[in-house]
Amino acid sequence: MPFDTKRIRGPEESQSPLLFLSPAKVPESSSREGVRGNGDVRPVFARCGLISQAKGSAYLEAGNTKIICSVYGPKEIERKDETDMKTGRLVCDFRLAPFSCLKRGAWIQGSEERDLSAALLESLQPGVCLHKYPRSQIEVNVMVLENDGSILAHAVTCASMALADGGIEMYDVVLGCALRQNGESCLVDPSYTEECGNWQAGYGENQGCVTLALLPNLNQVSGLTAEGDMREDTLTDAVRTCMDGCNKLYPVYQQALIRAVKKKAPPPEK
Amino acid sequence: MAAVHLSEAEKVYIIHGVRDDLRLDGRGCEDYRHMEIETDVVSNTDGSAKISLGHTDVLVGIKAEIGKPKPLVPNEGYLEFFVDCSANATPEFEGRGGEDLGVELSNTLYKVFNNRLSVDLRSLCISPGEHCWVLYVDVLLLQCDGNLFDAMSIAIKAALFNTRISKVQLSENEEGGKEIELSDDPYDCMRLDVENVPCIVTLCKIGHRHVVDATLQEKACSVASVLISVTHRGTVTCVRKMGKGSLDPESIFEMTEAGKRVGKSLHAPLMRLLQEEESLGQKRQKVGFLG
Amino acid sequence: MKLCVPGERLCSTEDCIPGTGTYLRHGCIFASLAGYVLRKNEGEELPVISVVRETEAQLLPDVGAIVTCKVTSINPRFAKVHILYVGSTPLKDRFRGTIRREDVRATEKDKVETYKSFRPGDIVLAKVISLGDVQSNYLLTTAENELGVVVAHSEAGAQMVPISWNEMQCPRTHSKEFRKVARVQPEYLQA
Amino acid sequence: MAAEMRLPAVHKFISLPTTSQSQDDKQLVVPGEVITSDTGFMRGHGTYMDEDRLTASVAGEVERVNKLICVKPLKTRFNGEVGDVIVGRVTEVQQKRWKVESNSRLDSVLLLSSVNLPGGELRRRSAEDELAMRDYLQEGDLISAEVQSIFSDGALSLHTRSLKYGKLGQGVLVQVSPSLVKRQKTHFHNLLCGASIILGNNGYVWLYPTPDQQDEEAGGYFTSLEPVSLSDREVISRLRNCLLALSAHKVLLYDTSVLYCYESSLSHQIKDILKPEVMEEIVLETRQRLIEHEC
Amino acid sequence: MAGLELLSDQGYRLDGRKAPELRKVQARMSVFAQADGSAYLEQGNTKALAVVYGPHETRGSRSKSLHDRAVINCQYSMATFSTAERKRRPHGDRKSSEMSLHLKQTFEAAVLTQLYPRSQIDIYVKILQADGGNYSACVNAATLALVDAGIPMRDYVCACTAGFVEETPLADLCHVEESGGGTSLSLALLPRSGNIALLQMDARLHQDHLDTLIEAAMTACKGLSKVLDSVVRQHLKEVSVLTRD
């Protein structure tokens, strides 16, 4: 391999400066410094219909977590199998922009992002009336612009907003909420530092993360993932707190969608 | 999983059967199929185990290699998972067919073992920041008849129990670099404490009840299933709702409670079986695939 | 005018009948779209409740819909088309359809020659008869008087004028070409 | 909650006090082994001619039917003959025909013209029938049918034009090797133990609750979906496990052998039948009764 | 590896075998219930698992199916823990696809494919433990699996490797002998008719040693065919005594 003299090559093995940062201390008393209570969700800003070519789109900001989602379809499927004859197919693609986290990610989809896409698909699928779109495919593309914690939960809310904005028929909206269990106390809608904090090193009892996707009007859970090491009763309490967290998001969701519908067209004459 | 087609009538028959607590093969809702487990099946691995749960056959091989610890946790070794859905199980897994299922399975395994208590990672460290043991856990799926997660987790626990990592001494060589020598006595090796390793229980929601150890046919009639991994103390290390449908919160709580109960009761017979097999030592007549 | 979001409970089945954009569950009518709630009473005693969005209600060609399509290729057994409009709503994405030889016209089905009925590039009005199966696409038919070729260009390139149910004439070269012509409905004939 | 785990044991094959007469006359051949070299014999299944020497191409038992020599392998795909009763599953709905999976070399074909349409009367297949095929039979449906003819490439053409054939309703399907199903006059049996069985020649065995009123044959396309009673369900599950036990120990399947195995399994719980040692015990007992029944 | 002496002067190899001696072969047929045919074979420390599906309709594109005979579709893959050095991917690398091609060619010579037009026979082989002679273990295991599936074949296909050290041909090489830099020839043979299904040799060998090497491989294959034959007959006796009308 001819040696490339022009480019100045850095040291073979370089370490990112982040390692030498002192790990941000998770507030030991695990109560947030008065900014918001443990059970409060970060303030959410949401806007629909901002990508013109997409059928439906939505942008959501929760604290510093910024997510944009676009919906295309229903489109024709090339490779069909028998199940596509009766119901439509939902295809989800979850991407983290390379600049979204502290450490620069890669453009190609890593296995972790593929896992998040699968979790997003499983959370959205129960909410969409796929039987109304036989032989066709609805594509949902989520892009995380800035990752400040609980990206899957907010991605679920953003994606279902984009679907509703795209005029895709749905049984119910899908709202997502995440929670970080730290010993006996739990932090709803954790930020990035709270989410992984010193949990990796922590050997205490009851450490973990829970993400939940909820259909609020039908009171059905459409997605649930939990990691870490928790007692079963702590887990059930965490799921209940997550459900309350989701219900808190419903007004914002409703207001954003109604604003978009009003902006799109005046009410039809009687 | 491999695609199984069922007619509407067969699905209705299965759903009503589950309602009467009598499944196709006569089992109750929380019974496992006939299970056979054997360790040390493949000789050039550090630990191996084979399980056949009904017609689901899984073979797990563990190889320990020396690697660099992760920068964030310099004083610990780590586990790497790889699931190989071989074409042996079904022709659909030929070529790249089995890859996305394999990635999904290994991602879930990372989640299940991604906590501090299951395997004592600090015992895997040789010299902090420089050398540590990396356990490559390779799961080979040979025959697939549903309930892969449970079979895999039990086989992994048995394989970890069977793993022997040879002891290592650290010595300074001339230029001050660290020199690693393996002890030459093959029997002087380190065993892993698998007491806290969790087992996965998959509960499929069929009709209004949930079922444990579902076959491919039963899985085809289930809308959603909950995967829960439980340690012998009853703590939950991973929960995942899977499948196209949604579940109401009550049934989720019911399923996690049942999952904990069933999961907790898996560990005792498994450890007894492993101890019994260990005690047989050389007299044990190796069966493997020749049985 | 009331606005709603998917999943909102609109009313129970006793007081109205579910229309488009709604679905039925446990005796109540829920909204499945985000839009304006519309109650129209059409004669029967219960009003029909539906949720209306300003854009196209119809996103997919379904059985019985009248579609406008462009012929892409023909062969002796069938003609392949791209579906452009369902009713009056344009489709953003490409949907492929097939008009089989025996579905071109109602009379003398077996004496039909596709190249005498359609040519690639023609704009055709057709009706969807089936969603087809795994291999094939949507099955369409033009076996009615008001279905068939609407716009066609002659070899000379000018837009031809229909002169009978199976002939069109080029205004410039006066040459006649065979097509399965649609008898255009009066209300479509603006100016 | 039962999760009973075991160390695998070596399965010793159960040698039986077989009558000496039936032991020696069977000739077992392996692929490539010359059966006979005189040219008087006709070549059947499982053999091929190697320079006028008749050699076996599969491993199995040689069967001599006066001039015809063929070798019957133990496990094989279904070689259908005209008139065979089979159970199949619809895999694809195509123009004017259904593709049916029947454990044979190629997917079998059920033409629209060889089925009874609802209403039963014979009429020309109209265009609506073609479009509404999915309403009659769709992917995943189970049917019982008869082999009508064999295409040049070996694919089977089926028909369901008799009232006893058609779409199957609630029940359980068990798959065994076709060579274990004994050829008999009728393959539809209403067993005394309270369930009915269709022993498909292609190794697909269908167990279903005996329809109470006899006239409601399976010919139509309506399948009743109300729940089956628990007692019928227990009989069917027990029969299913017995069939698996018999096929695991390679016992020929016909109504009497299934019934004997059912009776000898009554002493065990349904779910215990699948345990290896229980299976051996039941099959041993069944074989004893079969031998006494024979001579 | 120069230090390692593959053949001691008394004529013994590293594992105590004589030159023409085969490794211990253990095998069992119909290991899995879901496959049409399956077999497990141990040749010394090399362990192979073979599974056969078919003959069945060709899935996927219709173009692959041949109108006059069956298509044989093979896939060779090695378990990631099979070799001393962990393999990153079970199959998909050049060597496995080459090995799959060899298996396909070998069995196209032996299976009577013209009996099954427009259909497909899948043969999947998995090496659980690799200690040299992977190709021969695969072929022998696949032969047993095909016999178990009742697929008609002209004859067994037995395969064996042979090496050449200090003027003496060695039969059935283990990993150490195979990677010792000497020549290694693998031969797939139809024993009764003596037809060679596949012959593959790498590394350099003097021309007149070639015949002695092929001769040694042929005798080794014939020895192996006797072992396979006994396994099949044992399986047949064990099974067919149970099926009696």
PDB file of C-alpha atoms in Angstrom, chain A residues 54-57 69-78 88-94 120-121 124 128 130 136-142 159 162-163 166 168, chain C residues 93:
ATOM      1  CA  ALA A  54     -43.121  13.788   3.140  1.00  0.00           C
ATOM      2  CA  LYS A  55     -46.742  12.607   3.504  1.00  0.00           C
ATOM      3  CA  GLY A  56     -46.575  13.445   7.183  1.00  0.00           C
ATOM      4  CA  SER A  57     -43.830  14.804   9.437  1.00  0.00           C
ATOM      5  CA  CYS A  69     -39.624  12.118  11.872  1.00  0.00           C
ATOM      6  CA  SER A  70     -41.077  11.797   8.371  1.00  0.00           C
ATOM      7  CA  VAL A  71     -43.688   9.366   7.025  1.00  0.00           C
ATOM      8  CA  TYR A  72     -43.901   8.218   3.393  1.00  0.00           C
ATOM      9  CA  GLY A  73     -46.550   6.037   1.819  1.00  0.00           C
ATOM     10  CA  PRO A  74     -48.696   4.069   1.510  1.00  0.00           C
ATOM     11  CA  LYS A  75     -46.408   2.830  -1.299  1.00  0.00           C
ATOM     12  CA  GLU A  76     -46.391  -0.293  -3.401  1.00  0.00           C
ATOM     13  CA  ILE A  77     -44.230  -3.147  -2.142  1.00  0.00           C
ATOM     14  CA  GLU A  78     -41.837  -4.862  -4.540  1.00  0.00           C
ATOM     15  CA  GLY A  88     -50.333  -3.336   4.966  1.00  0.00           C
ATOM     16  CA  ARG A  89     -46.765  -3.361   6.214  1.00  0.00           C
ATOM     17  CA  LEU A  90     -45.075  -0.819   8.490  1.00  0.00           C
ATOM     18  CA  VAL A  91     -41.342  -0.229   7.954  1.00  0.00           C
ATOM     19  CA  CYS A  92     -39.372   1.753  10.553  1.00  0.00           C
ATOM     20  CA  ASP A  93     -35.891   3.208  10.223  1.00  0.00           C
ATOM     21  CA  PHE A  94     -34.295   4.699  13.357  1.00  0.00           C
ATOM     22  CA  LEU A 120     -40.077   1.439  17.452  1.00  0.00           C
ATOM     23  CA  LEU A 121     -41.857  -0.832  14.945  1.00  0.00           C
ATOM     24  CA  LEU A 124     -46.210   1.721  16.580  1.00  0.00           C
ATOM     25  CA  VAL A 128     -52.018   1.809  13.028  1.00  0.00           C
ATOM     26  CA  LEU A 130     -52.895  -1.588   8.655  1.00  0.00           C
ATOM     27  CA  SER A 136     -48.888  -1.422   0.447  1.00  0.00           C
ATOM     28  CA  GLN A 137     -46.141  -0.258   2.769  1.00  0.00           C
ATOM     29  CA  ILE A 138     -45.876   2.771   5.090  1.00  0.00           C
ATOM     30  CA  GLU A 139     -42.339   3.996   5.806  1.00  0.00           C
ATOM     31  CA  VAL A 140     -41.481   5.818   9.050  1.00  0.00           C
ATOM     32  CA  ASN A 141     -38.011   7.453   9.199  1.00  0.00           C
ATOM     33  CA  VAL A 142     -36.878   8.824  12.569  1.00  0.00           C
ATOM     34  CA  ALA A 159     -43.445   9.018  14.939  1.00  0.00           C
ATOM     35  CA  ALA A 162     -46.068  12.182  12.012  1.00  0.00           C
ATOM     36  CA  LEU A 163     -48.350   9.240  11.115  1.00  0.00           C
ATOM     37  CA  GLY A 166     -49.803  12.049   7.281  1.00  0.00           C
ATOM     38  CA  ILE A 168     -52.758   7.442   8.066  1.00  0.00           C
TER      39      ILE A 168
ATOM     40  CA  ASP C  93     -46.463   7.074  -5.417  1.00  0.00           C
TER      41      ASP C  93
END
